[in-house]
Tab-separated table of C-alpha atoms and ligand atoms in Angstrom:
chain	number	residue	atom	x	y	z
A	295	MET	CA	28.380	-9.194	7.068
A	296	ARG	CA	29.464	-12.772	6.505
A	297	THR	CA	32.734	-13.794	8.269
A	298	ILE	CA	35.311	-16.312	7.165
A	299	ASP	CA	33.575	-18.874	9.277
A	300	ASP	CA	30.708	-18.742	6.868
A	301	LEU	CA	32.873	-19.789	3.895
A	302	ASP	CA	33.889	-23.314	2.958
A	303	VAL	CA	37.437	-22.837	2.175
A	304	ALA	CA	39.161	-26.291	2.120
A	305	GLY	CA	41.116	-26.862	-1.048
A	306	ARG	CA	39.811	-23.604	-2.642
A	307	ARG	CA	41.813	-20.509	-3.822
A	308	VAL	CA	41.087	-17.626	-1.474
A	309	LEU	CA	41.992	-14.088	-2.581
A	310	VAL	CA	42.656	-12.048	0.608
A	311	ARG	CA	42.895	-8.350	0.377
A	312	SER	CA	45.176	-7.245	3.279
A	313	ASP	CA	46.690	-4.006	4.304
A	314	LEU	CA	50.324	-4.495	4.256
A	315	ASN	CA	51.246	-0.837	3.676
A	316	VAL	CA	54.236	-0.651	5.952
A	317	PRO	CA	56.684	2.206	6.259
A	318	LEU	CA	60.034	1.394	4.467
A	319	ARG	CA	63.417	3.020	4.796
A	320	ASP	CA	66.226	1.833	2.383
A	321	GLY	CA	64.116	-1.151	1.476
A	322	ARG	CA	63.655	-2.195	5.148
A	323	ILE	CA	60.405	-2.424	7.023
A	324	THR	CA	60.589	0.045	10.027
A	325	ASP	CA	57.261	-1.015	11.527
A	326	ASP	CA	55.756	-4.346	10.736
A	327	GLY	CA	52.492	-3.710	12.764
A	328	ARG	CA	50.291	-4.045	9.744
A	329	ILE	CA	51.670	-7.174	8.612
A	330	ARG	CA	51.149	-8.648	12.240
A	331	ALA	CA	47.582	-7.485	12.234
A	332	SER	CA	46.994	-9.357	9.086
A	333	LEU	CA	48.254	-12.723	10.354
A	334	PRO	CA	45.293	-14.048	12.185
A	335	THR	CA	43.007	-14.156	9.106
A	336	ILE	CA	45.703	-15.737	6.803
A	337	GLU	CA	46.499	-18.247	9.541
A	338	ALA	CA	42.906	-19.265	10.097
A	339	LEU	CA	42.478	-19.830	6.317
A	340	ARG	CA	45.556	-21.878	6.181
A	341	ALA	CA	44.551	-24.019	9.006
A	342	ARG	CA	41.342	-24.667	7.158
A	343	GLY	CA	43.203	-25.887	4.099
A	344	ALA	CA	42.704	-22.942	1.787
A	345	LYS	CA	44.974	-22.073	-0.835
A	346	VAL	CA	45.819	-18.263	0.201
A	347	ILE	CA	46.464	-15.660	-2.304
A	348	VAL	CA	47.309	-12.343	-0.460
A	349	CYS	CA	47.062	-9.106	-2.325
A	350	ALA	CA	47.918	-5.655	-1.075
A	351	HIS	CA	49.261	-2.164	-1.983
A	352	LEU	CA	52.463	-0.358	-0.977
A	353	GLY	CA	52.803	3.394	-1.257
A	354	ARG	CA	51.711	5.303	-4.361
A	355	PRO	CA	53.406	3.932	-7.414
A	356	LYS	CA	50.593	5.409	-9.530
A	357	GLY	CA	49.932	2.557	-11.880
A	358	GLU	CA	53.611	1.986	-12.836
A	359	VAL	CA	56.031	-0.680	-11.835
A	360	LYS	CA	58.496	0.876	-9.534
A	361	PRO	CA	60.945	-1.473	-7.883
A	362	GLU	CA	61.154	0.684	-4.670
A	363	PHE	CA	57.464	-0.018	-4.204
A	364	SER	CA	57.840	-3.880	-4.559
A	365	LEU	CA	56.164	-6.059	-1.870
A	366	ALA	CA	59.071	-8.394	-1.955
A	367	PRO	CA	60.385	-7.377	1.480
A	368	VAL	CA	56.846	-7.722	2.880
A	369	ALA	CA	56.590	-11.365	1.435
A	370	ALA	CA	59.795	-12.151	3.245
A	371	ARG	CA	58.665	-10.652	6.605
A	372	LEU	CA	55.152	-12.343	6.163
A	373	GLY	CA	56.953	-15.737	5.761
A	374	GLU	CA	59.022	-15.140	8.761
A	375	LEU	CA	55.908	-14.403	10.981
A	376	LEU	CA	53.892	-17.186	9.492
A	377	GLY	CA	56.809	-19.645	9.851
A	378	THR	CA	56.305	-20.907	6.200
A	379	GLY	CA	57.479	-19.959	2.740
A	380	VAL	CA	55.498	-17.313	0.958
A	381	THR	CA	55.800	-17.401	-2.851
A	382	ALA	CA	56.251	-13.795	-4.040
A	383	ALA	CA	54.804	-13.326	-7.558
A	384	ALA	CA	56.777	-10.831	-9.687
A	385	ASP	CA	53.584	-9.347	-11.096
A	386	VAL	CA	49.990	-8.737	-10.108
A	387	VAL	CA	47.842	-10.539	-12.426
A	388	GLY	CA	50.424	-11.793	-15.130
A	389	ASP	CA	52.273	-15.089	-15.766
A	390	SER	CA	54.173	-15.026	-12.490
A	391	ALA	CA	51.023	-14.536	-10.458
A	392	ARG	CA	49.161	-17.355	-12.176
A	393	ALA	CA	52.235	-19.647	-11.784
A	394	ALA	CA	52.361	-18.801	-8.063
A	395	VAL	CA	48.782	-19.555	-7.658
A	396	ASP	CA	48.836	-22.868	-9.695
A	397	GLY	CA	51.806	-23.916	-7.425
A	398	LEU	CA	49.883	-23.519	-4.161
A	399	ALA	CA	49.230	-26.506	-1.932
A	400	ASP	CA	46.444	-26.522	0.543
A	401	GLY	CA	47.545	-24.333	3.314
A	402	GLY	CA	49.923	-22.558	1.050
A	403	VAL	CA	50.518	-18.826	0.665
A	404	ALA	CA	51.256	-16.505	-2.160
A	405	LEU	CA	51.682	-12.678	-2.162
A	406	LEU	CA	50.894	-10.848	-5.406
A	407	GLU	CA	53.010	-7.894	-6.337
A	408	ASN	CA	51.966	-4.305	-5.346
A	409	LEU	CA	48.334	-3.830	-6.611
A	410	ARG	CA	49.025	-0.202	-7.542
A	411	PHE	CA	51.515	-1.260	-10.141
A	412	GLU	CA	48.311	-1.839	-12.113
A	413	PRO	CA	46.493	1.513	-13.211
A	414	GLY	CA	43.230	-0.350	-13.160
A	415	GLU	CA	43.436	-0.793	-9.300
A	416	THR	CA	42.862	2.861	-8.680
A	417	ALA	CA	41.128	3.837	-11.954
A	418	LYS	CA	38.265	6.465	-11.529
A	419	ASP	CA	36.115	4.804	-14.322
A	420	ASP	CA	34.299	1.658	-13.691
A	421	ALA	CA	35.464	0.039	-16.946
A	422	GLY	CA	39.135	0.588	-16.140
A	423	ARG	CA	38.761	-0.908	-12.670
A	424	GLY	CA	36.488	-3.592	-13.884
A	425	ALA	CA	38.714	-4.973	-16.545
A	426	PHE	CA	41.490	-5.225	-13.859
A	427	ALA	CA	39.077	-6.698	-11.302
A	428	ASP	CA	38.131	-9.468	-13.678
A	429	ARG	CA	41.770	-10.541	-14.117
A	430	LEU	CA	42.173	-10.516	-10.295
A	431	ALA	CA	39.021	-12.429	-9.580
A	432	ALA	CA	40.052	-14.990	-12.211
A	433	LEU	CA	43.039	-15.997	-9.868
A	434	ALA	CA	40.502	-17.232	-7.032
A	435	ASP	CA	37.432	-18.952	-6.167
A	436	LEU	CA	36.591	-16.973	-3.076
A	437	TYR	CA	37.380	-13.381	-1.708
A	438	VAL	CA	38.143	-12.352	1.842
A	439	GLY	CA	38.292	-8.523	2.513
A	440	ASP	CA	40.681	-7.839	5.331
A	441	GLY	CA	42.461	-4.578	4.499
A	442	PHE	CA	40.691	-2.252	6.844
A	443	GLY	CA	43.165	0.626	6.075
A	444	ALA	CA	41.923	0.686	2.507
A	445	VAL	CA	38.043	0.138	2.751
A	446	HIS	CA	37.327	3.774	2.266
A	447	ARG	CA	38.817	3.657	-1.289
A	448	ARG	CA	36.831	2.606	-4.320
A	449	HIS	CA	39.552	0.486	-5.676
A	450	ALA	CA	39.311	-2.651	-7.695
A	451	SER	CA	40.731	-4.999	-5.106
A	452	VAL	CA	38.497	-3.430	-2.303
A	453	TYR	CA	35.178	-2.800	-4.190
A	454	ASP	CA	34.945	-4.407	-7.560
A	455	VAL	CA	36.438	-7.989	-6.747
A	456	PRO	CA	34.082	-8.754	-3.998
A	457	ARG	CA	31.147	-8.111	-6.370
A	458	ARG	CA	32.703	-10.849	-8.707
A	459	LEU	CA	33.374	-13.610	-6.167
A	460	PRO	CA	31.595	-15.093	-3.112
A	461	HIS	CA	32.897	-13.077	-0.229
A	462	ALA	CA	33.333	-12.463	3.489
A	463	ALA	CA	34.946	-10.119	5.861
A	464	GLY	CA	38.258	-11.304	7.502
A	465	GLY	CA	38.844	-11.204	11.235
A	466	LEU	CA	40.579	-7.661	11.136
A	467	ILE	CA	37.798	-5.977	9.297
A	468	ALA	CA	35.157	-7.572	11.517
A	469	ALA	CA	37.064	-6.502	14.688
A	470	GLU	CA	37.378	-2.990	13.422
A	471	VAL	CA	33.745	-2.655	12.500
A	472	ALA	CA	32.835	-3.998	15.971
A	473	VAL	CA	34.868	-1.303	17.535
A	474	LEU	CA	33.736	1.587	15.439
A	475	ARG	CA	30.127	0.525	16.397
A	476	ARG	CA	30.960	1.229	20.009
A	477	LEU	CA	32.112	4.777	18.845
A	478	THR	CA	28.868	5.536	17.013
A	479	GLU	CA	25.907	3.461	17.940
A	480	GLU	CA	26.483	1.925	21.249
A	481	VAL	CA	28.499	4.653	22.969
A	482	GLU	CA	29.175	4.614	26.762
A	483	ARG	CA	29.361	8.220	28.043
A	484	PRO	CA	31.150	10.519	28.639
A	485	TYR	CA	32.500	10.209	25.257
A	486	ALA	CA	35.774	12.253	24.524
A	487	VAL	CA	37.498	12.502	21.162
A	488	VAL	CA	41.076	13.751	20.911
A	489	LEU	CA	42.158	15.189	17.527
A	490	GLY	CA	45.614	16.120	16.462
A	491	GLY	CA	48.216	15.494	13.673
A	492	SER	CA	49.008	17.592	10.682
A	493	LYS	CA	46.287	16.867	8.188
A	494	VAL	CA	43.954	19.713	9.409
A	495	SER	CA	41.418	20.009	6.607
A	496	ASP	CA	41.174	16.067	6.295
A	497	LYS	CA	40.137	15.930	9.964
A	498	LEU	CA	37.850	18.918	10.151
A	499	GLY	CA	35.155	16.814	8.390
A	500	VAL	CA	34.938	14.456	11.311
A	501	ILE	CA	34.319	17.114	13.749
A	502	ASP	CA	31.049	18.009	11.951
A	503	ASN	CA	29.602	14.628	12.619
A	504	LEU	CA	31.197	14.356	16.095
A	505	LEU	CA	29.402	17.556	17.188
A	506	GLY	CA	26.225	15.468	17.411
A	507	LYS	CA	27.803	12.483	19.167
A	508	ALA	CA	30.757	13.363	21.388
A	509	ASP	CA	30.534	15.016	24.713
A	510	ARG	CA	33.983	16.649	24.575
A	511	ILE	CA	36.367	17.276	21.778
A	512	LEU	CA	40.011	18.029	22.571
A	513	ILE	CA	42.244	19.477	20.003
A	514	GLY	CA	45.909	19.264	19.797
A	515	GLY	CA	48.578	18.955	17.084
A	516	GLY	CA	48.891	21.227	13.923
A	517	MET	CA	45.224	21.679	13.986
A	518	VAL	CA	45.251	23.713	17.167
A	519	PHE	CA	46.409	26.827	15.469
A	520	THR	CA	43.546	27.210	13.140
A	521	PHE	CA	41.298	27.074	16.169
A	522	LEU	CA	43.346	29.543	18.220
A	523	LYS	CA	43.428	31.844	15.332
A	524	ALA	CA	39.595	31.466	14.890
A	525	GLN	CA	39.359	32.615	18.497
A	526	GLY	CA	41.224	35.793	17.519
A	527	HIS	CA	44.800	34.866	18.838
A	528	GLU	CA	47.927	35.357	16.746
A	529	VAL	CA	49.929	31.882	15.889
A	530	GLY	CA	53.202	32.999	14.655
A	531	LYS	CA	54.623	30.802	12.057
A	532	SER	CA	52.680	27.613	13.201
A	533	LEU	CA	50.682	25.533	10.809
A	534	LEU	CA	47.552	27.280	9.823
A	535	GLU	CA	44.746	26.745	7.308
A	536	GLU	CA	43.427	30.293	6.566
A	537	ASP	CA	40.687	28.952	4.298
A	538	GLN	CA	39.193	26.828	7.152
A	539	LEU	CA	38.765	29.765	9.721
A	540	ASP	CA	35.080	30.205	9.012
A	541	THR	CA	34.428	26.406	9.201
A	542	VAL	CA	36.193	26.294	12.423
A	543	ARG	CA	34.376	29.380	13.903
A	544	ALA	CA	30.999	27.729	12.875
A	545	TYR	CA	32.052	24.586	14.708
A	546	LEU	CA	32.971	26.590	17.796
A	547	ARG	CA	29.436	28.239	17.701
A	548	ARG	CA	27.673	25.044	17.205
A	549	ALA	CA	29.541	23.317	20.062
A	550	GLU	CA	28.279	26.107	22.406
A	551	GLU	CA	24.808	25.812	21.247
A	552	SER	CA	24.721	21.871	21.535
A	553	GLY	CA	26.539	21.752	24.933
A	554	VAL	CA	29.662	19.994	23.499
A	555	GLU	CA	32.736	20.957	25.302
A	556	PHE	CA	35.882	22.004	23.194
A	557	VAL	CA	39.092	21.649	24.999
A	558	LEU	CA	41.908	23.857	23.575
A	559	PRO	CA	45.391	23.931	24.858
A	560	VAL	CA	46.332	26.713	27.360
A	561	ASP	CA	49.952	26.602	26.600
A	562	VAL	CA	52.184	25.639	23.659
A	563	VAL	CA	55.822	24.832	23.007
A	564	ALA	CA	56.873	27.249	20.589
A	565	ALA	CA	60.193	26.824	18.698
A	566	THR	CA	62.347	29.092	16.455
A	567	ALA	CA	62.459	26.383	13.735
A	568	PHE	CA	61.004	23.021	12.781
A	569	ALA	CA	64.107	21.202	14.157
A	570	ALA	CA	64.848	19.300	17.397
A	571	ASP	CA	67.696	21.505	18.413
A	572	ALA	CA	65.918	24.855	17.838
A	573	GLU	CA	65.458	27.115	20.638
A	574	HIS	CA	62.006	26.389	22.358
A	575	ASP	CA	60.032	27.722	25.227
A	576	VAL	CA	56.565	27.124	26.722
A	577	VAL	CA	54.295	30.071	26.059
A	578	ALA	CA	50.617	30.830	26.800
A	579	ALA	CA	48.394	29.692	24.003
A	580	ASP	CA	47.311	33.239	23.423
A	581	ALA	CA	50.750	34.687	23.308
A	582	ILE	CA	52.622	32.882	20.678
A	583	PRO	CA	55.554	35.106	19.411
A	584	ALA	CA	55.329	36.232	15.827
A	585	ASP	CA	58.684	34.530	14.898
A	586	ARG	CA	57.939	31.174	16.493
A	587	LEU	CA	55.819	28.054	15.611
A	588	GLY	CA	54.008	25.913	17.945
A	589	LEU	CA	55.254	22.214	17.774
A	590	ASP	CA	53.622	20.635	20.812
A	591	ILE	CA	50.870	21.356	23.452
A	592	GLY	CA	52.477	22.596	26.622
A	593	PRO	CA	52.691	20.951	30.135
A	594	GLU	CA	49.682	22.652	31.519
A	595	SER	CA	47.603	21.559	28.532
A	596	GLY	CA	48.859	17.941	28.928
A	597	LYS	CA	47.351	17.987	32.536
A	598	LEU	CA	44.319	19.800	31.341
A	599	PHE	CA	43.790	17.186	28.579
A	600	ALA	CA	44.479	14.208	31.086
A	601	ALA	CA	41.899	15.655	33.497
A	602	ARG	CA	39.318	15.901	30.716
A	603	LEU	CA	39.855	12.273	29.910
A	604	ALA	CA	39.921	10.876	33.450
A	605	ASP	CA	36.105	10.378	33.966
A	606	ALA	CA	35.458	9.341	30.278
A	607	ARG	CA	34.025	5.985	29.547
A	608	THR	CA	34.851	6.069	25.755
A	609	VAL	CA	37.820	7.828	24.042
A	610	PHE	CA	38.741	7.934	20.493
A	611	TRP	CA	42.170	9.474	19.728
A	612	ASN	CA	43.539	10.322	16.357
A	613	GLY	CA	46.636	12.248	15.528
A	614	PRO	CA	49.721	13.165	17.642
A	615	MET	CA	49.582	16.358	19.856
A	616	GLY	CA	53.007	17.497	18.614
A	617	VAL	CA	55.920	16.698	16.518
A	618	PHE	CA	56.641	13.678	18.735
A	619	GLU	CA	59.319	12.334	16.316
A	620	MET	CA	61.528	15.034	17.875
A	621	GLU	CA	61.990	14.546	21.583
A	622	PRO	CA	61.487	18.104	22.806
A	623	TYR	CA	58.046	18.027	21.327
A	624	ALA	CA	56.899	14.545	22.371
A	625	ASN	CA	55.559	15.218	25.749
A	626	GLY	CA	52.098	16.471	24.820
A	627	THR	CA	51.544	13.107	22.965
A	628	ARG	CA	53.033	11.282	25.904
A	629	ALA	CA	50.590	13.033	28.292
A	630	VAL	CA	47.550	12.221	26.164
A	631	ALA	CA	48.640	8.510	25.611
A	632	GLN	CA	49.029	8.211	29.594
A	633	GLY	CA	45.687	10.057	30.024
A	634	LEU	CA	43.838	7.501	27.781
A	635	ILE	CA	45.513	4.649	29.834
A	636	ASP	CA	44.732	6.061	33.214
A	637	SER	CA	41.106	6.791	32.212
A	638	GLY	CA	40.294	3.135	32.251
A	639	ALA	CA	37.820	3.818	29.530
A	640	PHE	CA	37.132	1.951	26.201
A	641	THR	CA	40.140	3.609	24.348
A	642	VAL	CA	40.675	3.520	20.625
A	643	VAL	CA	43.745	4.978	18.846
A	644	GLY	CA	43.418	5.543	15.174
A	645	GLY	CA	45.839	6.771	12.731
A	646	GLY	CA	49.244	5.453	11.350
A	647	ASP	CA	51.384	8.135	13.028
A	648	SER	CA	49.388	7.868	16.294
A	649	ALA	CA	49.892	4.185	16.446
A	650	ALA	CA	53.524	4.556	15.640
A	651	ALA	CA	53.837	7.378	18.480
A	652	VAL	CA	52.324	4.971	20.911
A	653	ARG	CA	54.804	2.269	20.179
A	654	GLY	CA	57.808	4.560	19.615
A	655	LEU	CA	57.216	6.278	22.977
A	656	GLY	CA	57.323	2.913	24.682
A	657	PHE	CA	53.755	2.413	25.547
A	658	ASP	CA	52.448	-1.060	25.767
A	659	GLU	CA	49.953	-1.566	22.914
A	660	SER	CA	47.822	-3.759	25.208
A	661	SER	CA	47.096	-0.750	27.547
A	662	PHE	CA	44.649	0.526	25.085
A	663	SER	CA	41.489	-1.258	24.081
A	664	HIS	CA	42.106	-1.053	20.359
A	665	ILE	CA	44.755	0.471	18.063
A	666	SER	CA	43.191	0.710	14.662
A	667	THR	CA	45.209	-0.117	11.565
A	668	GLY	CA	43.219	2.460	9.375
A	669	GLY	CA	43.445	6.074	10.229
A	670	GLY	CA	41.545	7.477	7.139
A	671	ALA	CA	39.107	4.622	7.098
A	672	SER	CA	38.156	5.116	10.773
A	673	LEU	CA	37.730	8.820	10.408
A	674	GLU	CA	35.420	8.495	7.205
A	675	TYR	CA	33.359	5.917	9.251
A	676	LEU	CA	33.041	8.389	12.065
A	677	GLU	CA	32.155	10.937	9.558
A	678	GLY	CA	29.128	8.941	8.787
A	679	ARG	CA	30.164	8.216	5.280
A	680	THR	CA	29.481	4.918	3.422
A	681	LEU	CA	32.869	2.969	2.882
A	682	PRO	CA	32.911	1.250	-0.450
A	683	GLY	CA	34.960	-1.782	0.828
A	684	LEU	CA	32.510	-2.281	3.662
A	685	GLN	CA	29.423	-1.821	1.400
A	686	ALA	CA	30.850	-4.443	-1.068
A	687	LEU	CA	31.275	-6.972	1.725
A	688	GLU	CA	27.792	-6.431	3.050
A	689	ASP	CA	25.946	-6.943	-0.385
B	1147	ADP	P1	47.683	10.220	11.944
B	1147	ADP	O1	48.716	9.327	10.977
B	1147	ADP	O2	47.924	9.504	13.277
B	1147	ADP	O3	46.406	10.262	11.416
B	1147	ADP	P2	48.605	12.586	10.837
B	1147	ADP	O4	49.241	12.011	9.671
B	1147	ADP	O5	47.493	13.433	10.688
B	1147	ADP	O6	48.335	11.545	12.058
B	1147	ADP	O7	49.756	13.589	11.640
B	1147	ADP	C1	50.955	13.136	12.099
B	1147	ADP	C2	52.001	14.205	11.984
B	1147	ADP	O8	51.568	15.321	12.678
B	1147	ADP	C3	53.240	13.788	12.831
B	1147	ADP	O9	54.283	13.371	11.835
B	1147	ADP	C4	53.619	14.965	13.579
B	1147	ADP	O10	54.914	15.396	13.570
B	1147	ADP	C5	52.760	16.002	12.853
B	1147	ADP	N1	52.459	17.312	13.938
B	1147	ADP	C6	51.872	17.060	15.115
B	1147	ADP	N2	51.721	18.310	15.677
B	1147	ADP	C7	52.327	19.174	14.784
B	1147	ADP	C8	52.454	20.644	14.676
B	1147	ADP	N3	52.088	21.387	15.845
B	1147	ADP	N4	53.002	21.175	13.731
B	1147	ADP	C9	53.341	20.412	12.679
B	1147	ADP	N5	53.231	19.066	12.443
B	1147	ADP	C10	52.589	18.580	13.616
B	1148	MG	MG1	49.682	10.050	9.074
């Protein structure tokens, strides 16, 4: 994969696909982590005299212009962090975008409007995407792919534009790929993987591939209950994916055959409702009352998980252990975060909510070897799938 060092960018128009998909509340950015992660590549290009045209998506406006998904607040924050004015175009590839690009001096930065305002960005058919990709590519001389959080999407700005312009990977994608190699090809053992969160069926796929790679798989979060149920325990009103029970049973069987250790919680914080002020107690994982739902792993499980991480040399963690947004259910996530730090292993945290949890619970980001900006993208890479955005940069 070529990097930006291989491109001659001085005085040229460089289209940078970044991941600026930040959480917003009432039009304000609540966590600017992804904007910060995008800075080094933009700064490096500016320093070398490029005219930098940044493009990105925000949320899911589904091909329509919806003001609440405007990137304008992101342009303002990007400008603050860069310490320079960022021209915010009012459209993606229209008159405003062209004027913004024409007005760029060497080292200047413009941000196009939300890519997903254009139906062509996410179109399933190659022709629909291609027509939009032509217009986007026409704004620039060179392309830099740096939006790691979107590389698993076959979208115009990720997949089709790099096939139309000389291209390279930005620093963020290069760094993410180097880390992912250490989780797949050059793994130091023991290798432990911790999975949690709420998107159960999304995350089961990765287990399939990890069964051949990881030494230990620790399960927490909402996924736990499908595992406990598969083992024959009742899980009350907890999150459960009935249609995945057979798949999970097969994983447990394969793990036993191949000597991979599955670590499941031994206790659970069970609440009467999905609320911070609901009555809640620690119960054994095999004795969840019928009228309760599990919202966190319990304290014994926290200790068990930390112990199974202590001697690991490599740890990948995706998905909070409980509903960490509510303080009574944050301790499991806290224990696992601390377990990663104390292990001294090569530690990687992936997933938007996991990264937000680490920051929100007051951990120092630098205590982890790497905090990935792309949850879905890292998981698909670990599943062994080909990621369109990486493939396009390699060609
Ligand atoms: P990530 O973004 O890190 O990949 P997910 O999006 O899969 O993680 O899941 C994050 C969400 O999972 C959090 O909002 C958290 O509240 C929720 N969650 C964790 N444990 C449970 C549980 N036991 N029941 C319901 N939701 C849970
Ligand atoms: Mg999430």
